[in-house]
Amino acid sequence: MTVDPVPAALEAVLAEARALRGGEVATYIPELATADPDALGIAIVGVRGNVWQAGDSTAPFTIQSVSKPFVYALALEHLGVDAVLERVGVEPSGEPFNAISLDDSGRPMNPMINAGAIVVASLVPGDVVRDGLALFAGHSLEVDDAVFRSELETGHRNRALAHLALAAGVLGTSVDTATEDYFRQCSLVVSALDVATMAATVANAGFNPITGERVVSEQVARWTLAVMASCGMYDASGEWLARVGLPAKSGVGGGIVAVDPGLFGVGTFSPPLDERGNSMRGKAMLESLSAANGLHAFAHPDYKF
Amino acid sequence: MTVDPVPAALEAVLAEARALRGGEVATYIPELATADPDALGIAIVGVRGNVWQAGDSTAPFTIQSVSKPFVYALALEHLGVDAVLERVGVEPSGEPFNAISLDDSGRPMNPMINAGAIVVASLVPGDVVRDGLALFAGHSLEVDDAVFRSELETGHRNRALAHLALAAGVLGTSVDTATEDYFRQCSLVVSALDVATMAATVANAGFNPITGERVVSEQVARWTLAVMASCGMYDASGEWLARVGLPAKSGVGGGIVAVDPGLFGVGTFSPPLDERGNSMRGKAMLESLSAANGLHAFAHPDYKF
Amino acid sequence: MTVDPVPAALEAVLAEARALRGGEVATYIPELATADPDALGIAIVGVRGNVWQAGDSTAPFTIQSVSKPFVYALALEHLGVDAVLERVGVEPSGEPFNAISLDDSGRPMNPMINAGAIVVASLVPGDVVRDGLALFAGHSLEVDDAVFRSELETGHRNRALAHLALAAGVLGTSVDTATEDYFRQCSLVVSALDVATMAATVANAGFNPITGERVVSEQVARWTLAVMASCGMYDASGEWLARVGLPAKSGVGGGIVAVDPGLFGVGTFSPPLDERGNSMRGKAMLESLSAANGLHAFAHPDYKF
Amino acid sequence: MTVDPVPAALEAVLAEARALRGGEVATYIPELATADPDALGIAIVGVRGNVWQAGDSTAPFTIQSVSKPFVYALALEHLGVDAVLERVGVEPSGEPFNAISLDDSGRPMNPMINAGAIVVASLVPGDVVRDGLALFAGHSLEVDDAVFRSELETGHRNRALAHLALAAGVLGTSVDTATEDYFRQCSLVVSALDVATMAATVANAGFNPITGERVVSEQVARWTLAVMASCGMYDASGEWLARVGLPAKSGVGGGIVAVDPGLFGVGTFSPPLDERGNSMRGKAMLESLSAANGLHAFAHPDYKF
């Protein structure tokens, strides 16, 4: 009889992360500042539908930028790679998440920074996003109204990015519609388990491994993973890929997702952020998990677990 | 009796590439301008030592920037990741190969741009580089003296980058030594088969699959592959990873290498370059090979060949 | 009996300018594209109220960016230098008129680029601007409604700049109010004679030399002139100051103003613009006038006319 | 009998400046770090040869960047404006003194930043510079050998700028010659009285008001003054022109010169520098002198002293 080693591995990384100090809960809107800094959870969903979880893996938080790769995948599926690529590039910008980062033709550099994510949000009808994200997660996701309204009131810089995109001719809707859709997408309530399921769907060639439903094509899944690998961790993406080796995306709500293609998706939750806006303990858990288990995308197969 | 499908696949991509028009042979030094624009070759070396080749796979050319990941790997092996990371970052710069691209602390952004490669060259003794590259290729490599002298005479911008690195305290030697070593490294004569063998060594966890000799550790190999994936194709790295999905590196001598970790290394040779300095037909051959055979790093295993 | 040499001088520069070919009438809104490319006028208003004019010196055009130094002067007068300086810098940006050009604290670099002018417009109540510009010109100025509405509909980039200013905490009103006020200010109808009078008011220590009314203090006038000298001609400001030596400001409506402190203001009108958005013939007239008459701010007095 | 008010004015600004605290003596080479932080002097040389001085007006210091406008003037005189303009622009860069700041064609943005000053130094033979500076000062200037050798040993960044200029095809000599000439020029020993005399020569249409010798033409003098006005105080040039209103240039040796065209040159000396590398007390003395006496270039004549 074999023993499943994953539960013990998850408890180990959780214990290690719990001991870490530092980081700051996001405060740019009051609703985020109330997050429990000690909340800590992790979930793994395998491509055959196995689920492992530890800690606060079902605690709710707002998805924020973790939504970006999934809405990008929906845009690719809905419009095709070429149509999206005309409006949003796929090159890392070497700059922070809220940088203006437009290329010479006025396109945002990539869909993982705010400028690009707003354009992506403008390319897909709101109901396609809502239904698509529900398919990724396996159930419909609710909007946190207080966060949504707060974003609407204070998101001046994001609104500026939308106006710049409109001026460059790459915005698909009005500025108001694009930013509202984007703020709504960021305000969706998820858990570590939810985002792990979403990530597992991308790992599983676009099929949700729990419901079995197809959300996006394998072509879209691999393209999305490549863009997460290049650009997902903002101006620390290169070191993340070298050190952890898993396509990933973080959000200021405290969530991170990472994907091991063909194997599993993982989601983490811990609100305190490092100075680049990534969950400090979430990063530590994923680094530790990768190092201990040979999850690196470019590891030789003999060195993988 | 099974038939090996690879020879036919190589002939097909070669024929397809031969039909392509456009691109310009590099002319910044006279020696490069004499390259035969019609030369065209490809070689694949598998991790078990199988070799496939087609066209001008043994025609000589200077390695130029294709040397960068291999000398970087030698520096990592020689000094350790942390010591190298203190002096050269691993973040894509979003800028062309000859950009100045220093981060706030004066470190070059990554080792695949000239600024970073010059610092890397300064960190490893010349004989370690010479011996290490010979191990990667399976035989010692000769310097093309005319190219080397030409680079020495005209490399003002590279010399400027070395002075900036010295000013930032990250250069390991004098400016003259660093730039001479770098120009010598770029002037080494290789063939598509040579660089395929070098790439296969990285694919094979650091062991040369033909000689069986260990060149670098598996840890160094995976780190190097991640940096090639993020930064190897300059300001087109993101789209390359999304479209082709193989860590790669090009040089203005007309060569490109790409790696499928755990499987094989591939080398191409065709002198005409696109506007970003990448071999136009080499790119096309690798794109075609990847698309036809599911070689994408982030493809689901069921969708791989 | 002395003969006034100015009329002949004006006719000479006019004739010289009429012979010039090239330049393009602004077309970013349809209303500007209808301007007569052959219209050509110049007016000088001395600090003692003398007026010289030649050509289409009373032909109407929209003031556009020529309004920027005058509204800036009104803001300085209304709020004081320090309060304005907290929100808009006075450093040349080395970038084009519509550049984003915010400094580290989010302040626009200077009030002569759009980003700064929009913030300035937000700092002064609309009626103060309207009344102040009327005092500068000696009569009230009308809005060209078609131009105003067109700017409102197409000014996405300017709206983006306002949102960025709001995000940086330096905008005095809502984005809608600031941009509307700014577009209205740009749409005011003036003639070369009007803007010459406005410029003469700044030349005359803040007193309109025709009406005798005080508009701004001498302190404000000199500060405004210095900012025009540093930043008035966008990314060609340095060469303008070296070559022509007069603080100046141009607008895409075809107008330019220049000031010789203590002596006179000059206004020119000719719609075709050079590639930097400055009136091609207007620049030529001012260069010629300065060179022929020793008007350079840094000329030795013995070398002045 | 009239009383000369200038001596009392100079003593007043000196007393005011002496009370100021803060600033740091330059330490990037050891020789500068030994400067007496309490040394404080000022000198004014009028265009008719009158001299006023107070404090340590004859104390020696190295001229450093205060040399830039004078060597630039010699280059303009020697080669003509157009030939110099082809190689060094005249636009403010909005960046610090040691910024790379090359325009699209590879020209340094202006001659007041290091990149531009090195190119300027390469355009004029060493003996022309030596003899020209002697004419400006009224006597030959000695090189401080310790400072010169120290600059030679540590000036890596300046050497990088020279290599970039060479790569752009705008350097007039070899990198070694250009940087040596530049470091020698910066290492010349002067006093506040010397630089005031040099400045007075520019104020006096190119004639040294003490020796009566012509150094440069009036055309060159006015062009040089305009470039000092636009670019002389690095990234604080705009505010300096608005607040003080005198073309000026500072050096890390503690000197500043300023010019009132047609009236006088002024030189100050005080080693402690502010965070932008300008002499803290020197700036204060010039601001105070300008404000108290209406020296602003764009002041109305009735408001001048």
Coordinates of C-alpha atoms in Angstrom, one line a residue, chain B residues 6-206:
Chain B
V6 CA 13.2 12.8 -38.1
P7 CA 15.2 12.9 -41.4
A8 CA 12.1 13.6 -43.4
A9 CA 11.0 16.2 -41.0
L10 CA 14.4 18.0 -41.2
E11 CA 14.4 17.9 -45.0
A12 CA 10.8 19.3 -45.0
V13 CA 11.7 22.3 -42.8
L14 CA 14.9 22.9 -44.8
A15 CA 13.0 23.0 -48.1
E16 CA 10.4 25.3 -46.6
A17 CA 13.1 27.6 -45.2
R18 CA 15.0 27.6 -48.5
A19 CA 12.0 29.1 -50.2
L20 CA 12.0 32.1 -47.8
R21 CA 13.3 35.4 -49.1
G22 CA 14.4 38.5 -47.2
G23 CA 16.8 39.3 -44.3
E24 CA 20.3 40.8 -44.4
V25 CA 23.6 39.2 -43.7
A26 CA 25.3 41.1 -40.8
T27 CA 27.7 43.8 -42.0
Y28 CA 28.9 45.6 -38.9
I29 CA 32.2 44.0 -39.5
P30 CA 33.5 43.2 -43.0
E31 CA 34.3 39.5 -42.1
L32 CA 30.6 38.8 -41.4
A33 CA 29.4 40.4 -44.6
T34 CA 31.2 37.7 -46.7
A35 CA 29.0 34.9 -45.4
D36 CA 27.1 32.9 -48.0
P37 CA 23.5 34.0 -47.7
D38 CA 22.3 30.7 -49.2
A39 CA 24.0 28.5 -46.7
L40 CA 21.4 26.6 -44.7
G41 CA 21.8 23.8 -42.2
I42 CA 20.2 22.1 -39.3
A43 CA 21.3 19.5 -36.8
I44 CA 19.6 17.7 -33.8
V45 CA 21.4 15.9 -31.1
G46 CA 19.3 13.8 -28.8
V47 CA 20.1 13.2 -25.1
R48 CA 21.0 9.5 -26.0
G49 CA 23.6 10.7 -28.5
N50 CA 21.6 10.3 -31.7
V51 CA 22.4 12.8 -34.3
W52 CA 20.3 14.0 -37.2
Q53 CA 21.4 16.6 -39.7
A54 CA 20.4 18.2 -43.0
G55 CA 21.9 20.7 -45.3
D56 CA 25.0 22.7 -44.4
S57 CA 25.1 21.3 -40.9
T58 CA 28.9 21.3 -40.7
A59 CA 29.5 24.6 -42.4
P60 CA 31.7 26.9 -40.2
F61 CA 30.4 30.2 -38.8
T62 CA 31.3 32.4 -35.8
I63 CA 29.3 31.6 -32.7
Q64 CA 28.7 35.2 -31.7
S65 CA 25.9 35.5 -29.1
V66 CA 25.0 31.8 -29.3
S67 CA 28.0 31.5 -26.9
K68 CA 26.3 33.5 -24.2
P69 CA 24.2 30.8 -22.5
F70 CA 27.1 28.4 -22.5
V71 CA 29.6 30.8 -20.9
Y72 CA 26.9 31.9 -18.5
A73 CA 26.4 28.2 -17.5
L74 CA 30.2 28.0 -17.0
A75 CA 30.1 31.0 -14.8
L76 CA 27.3 29.6 -12.7
E77 CA 29.2 26.3 -12.4
H78 CA 32.4 28.1 -11.5
L79 CA 31.1 30.7 -9.0
G80 CA 27.6 29.5 -8.0
V81 CA 24.3 31.1 -8.8
D82 CA 24.4 33.7 -6.0
A83 CA 27.8 35.1 -6.9
V84 CA 26.8 35.5 -10.5
L85 CA 23.4 37.0 -9.6
E86 CA 25.1 39.7 -7.6
R87 CA 26.7 41.0 -10.8
V88 CA 24.2 40.2 -13.6
G89 CA 20.4 40.0 -13.2
V90 CA 18.0 37.6 -14.9
E91 CA 15.2 39.9 -15.9
P92 CA 14.2 40.5 -19.5
S93 CA 14.9 44.1 -20.3
G94 CA 12.3 44.7 -23.1
E95 CA 15.2 46.2 -25.1
P96 CA 17.5 45.3 -28.0
F97 CA 20.7 43.3 -27.7
N98 CA 23.0 46.2 -27.5
A99 CA 20.9 48.3 -25.0
I100 CA 22.5 49.6 -22.0
S101 CA 19.9 48.0 -19.7
L102 CA 21.4 48.3 -16.3
D103 CA 19.2 48.0 -13.3
D104 CA 19.1 50.5 -10.4
S105 CA 22.2 49.0 -8.8
G106 CA 24.2 49.1 -12.0
R107 CA 23.9 45.4 -12.8
P108 CA 23.2 44.4 -16.4
M109 CA 19.6 43.2 -16.6
N110 CA 20.5 39.8 -17.9
P111 CA 23.4 37.7 -19.4
M112 CA 21.8 37.4 -22.8
I113 CA 22.4 41.1 -23.7
N114 CA 25.9 42.3 -24.5
A115 CA 26.2 44.3 -21.2
G116 CA 25.5 41.1 -19.2
A117 CA 27.6 38.8 -21.4
I118 CA 30.6 41.0 -21.0
V119 CA 30.3 40.9 -17.2
V120 CA 29.9 37.2 -17.4
A121 CA 33.0 36.9 -19.5
S122 CA 34.9 38.8 -16.9
L123 CA 33.9 36.4 -14.1
V124 CA 35.5 33.3 -15.6
P125 CA 39.2 32.8 -16.4
G126 CA 39.8 32.5 -20.1
D127 CA 41.1 28.9 -19.9
V128 CA 38.0 27.8 -18.0
V129 CA 35.8 29.2 -20.8
R130 CA 38.0 27.6 -23.5
D131 CA 38.0 24.2 -21.8
G132 CA 34.4 24.4 -20.9
L133 CA 33.2 25.3 -24.4
A134 CA 35.3 22.4 -25.7
L135 CA 33.5 20.0 -23.3
F136 CA 30.1 21.4 -24.5
A137 CA 31.0 20.9 -28.1
G138 CA 33.0 17.7 -27.7
H139 CA 36.1 19.2 -29.3
S140 CA 38.2 22.3 -29.0
L141 CA 37.0 25.4 -30.9
E142 CA 39.2 27.7 -32.9
V143 CA 39.1 31.5 -32.9
D144 CA 38.5 33.2 -36.3
D145 CA 41.3 35.7 -36.1
A146 CA 40.0 38.1 -38.7
V147 CA 36.7 38.4 -36.9
F148 CA 38.3 38.7 -33.5
R149 CA 40.6 41.5 -34.7
S150 CA 37.7 43.3 -36.4
E151 CA 35.6 43.1 -33.2
L152 CA 38.5 44.5 -31.2
E153 CA 38.9 47.5 -33.6
T154 CA 35.2 48.4 -33.9
G155 CA 33.6 47.3 -30.6
H156 CA 33.3 50.8 -29.1
R157 CA 29.8 50.3 -27.8
N158 CA 30.8 47.0 -26.1
R159 CA 33.8 48.7 -24.6
A160 CA 31.4 51.5 -23.3
L161 CA 29.3 48.8 -21.7
A162 CA 32.4 47.3 -20.0
H163 CA 33.3 50.7 -18.6
L164 CA 29.8 51.2 -17.2
A165 CA 30.1 47.8 -15.6
L166 CA 33.4 48.7 -14.1
A167 CA 31.9 52.0 -12.8
A168 CA 29.1 49.9 -11.2
G169 CA 31.6 47.6 -9.5
V170 CA 30.4 44.4 -11.3
L171 CA 33.2 43.8 -13.7
G172 CA 35.6 41.0 -12.7
T173 CA 38.6 42.1 -14.7
S174 CA 39.9 45.2 -16.5
V175 CA 37.9 46.6 -19.3
D176 CA 40.5 45.4 -21.8
T177 CA 40.6 41.9 -20.5
A178 CA 36.8 41.6 -20.3
T179 CA 36.2 42.9 -23.8
E180 CA 39.0 40.9 -25.3
D181 CA 37.7 37.7 -23.7
Y182 CA 34.2 38.5 -24.8
F183 CA 35.3 39.3 -28.4
R184 CA 37.4 36.0 -28.5
Q185 CA 34.4 34.0 -27.2
C186 CA 32.2 35.5 -30.0
S187 CA 34.8 34.7 -32.7
L188 CA 34.9 31.0 -32.1
V189 CA 34.2 28.9 -35.2
V190 CA 31.3 26.4 -34.9
S191 CA 28.9 24.5 -37.1
A192 CA 25.1 23.8 -36.6
L193 CA 26.1 20.4 -35.4
D194 CA 28.5 21.8 -32.8
V195 CA 25.9 24.1 -31.3
A196 CA 23.3 21.4 -31.4
T197 CA 25.7 19.2 -29.4
M198 CA 26.3 22.1 -26.9
A199 CA 22.5 22.5 -26.6
A200 CA 22.0 18.8 -26.2
T201 CA 24.5 18.9 -23.2
V202 CA 22.2 21.5 -21.5
A203 CA 19.2 19.4 -22.4
N204 CA 20.9 16.3 -20.9
A205 CA 21.3 17.7 -17.4
G206 CA 24.8 19.0 -18.2

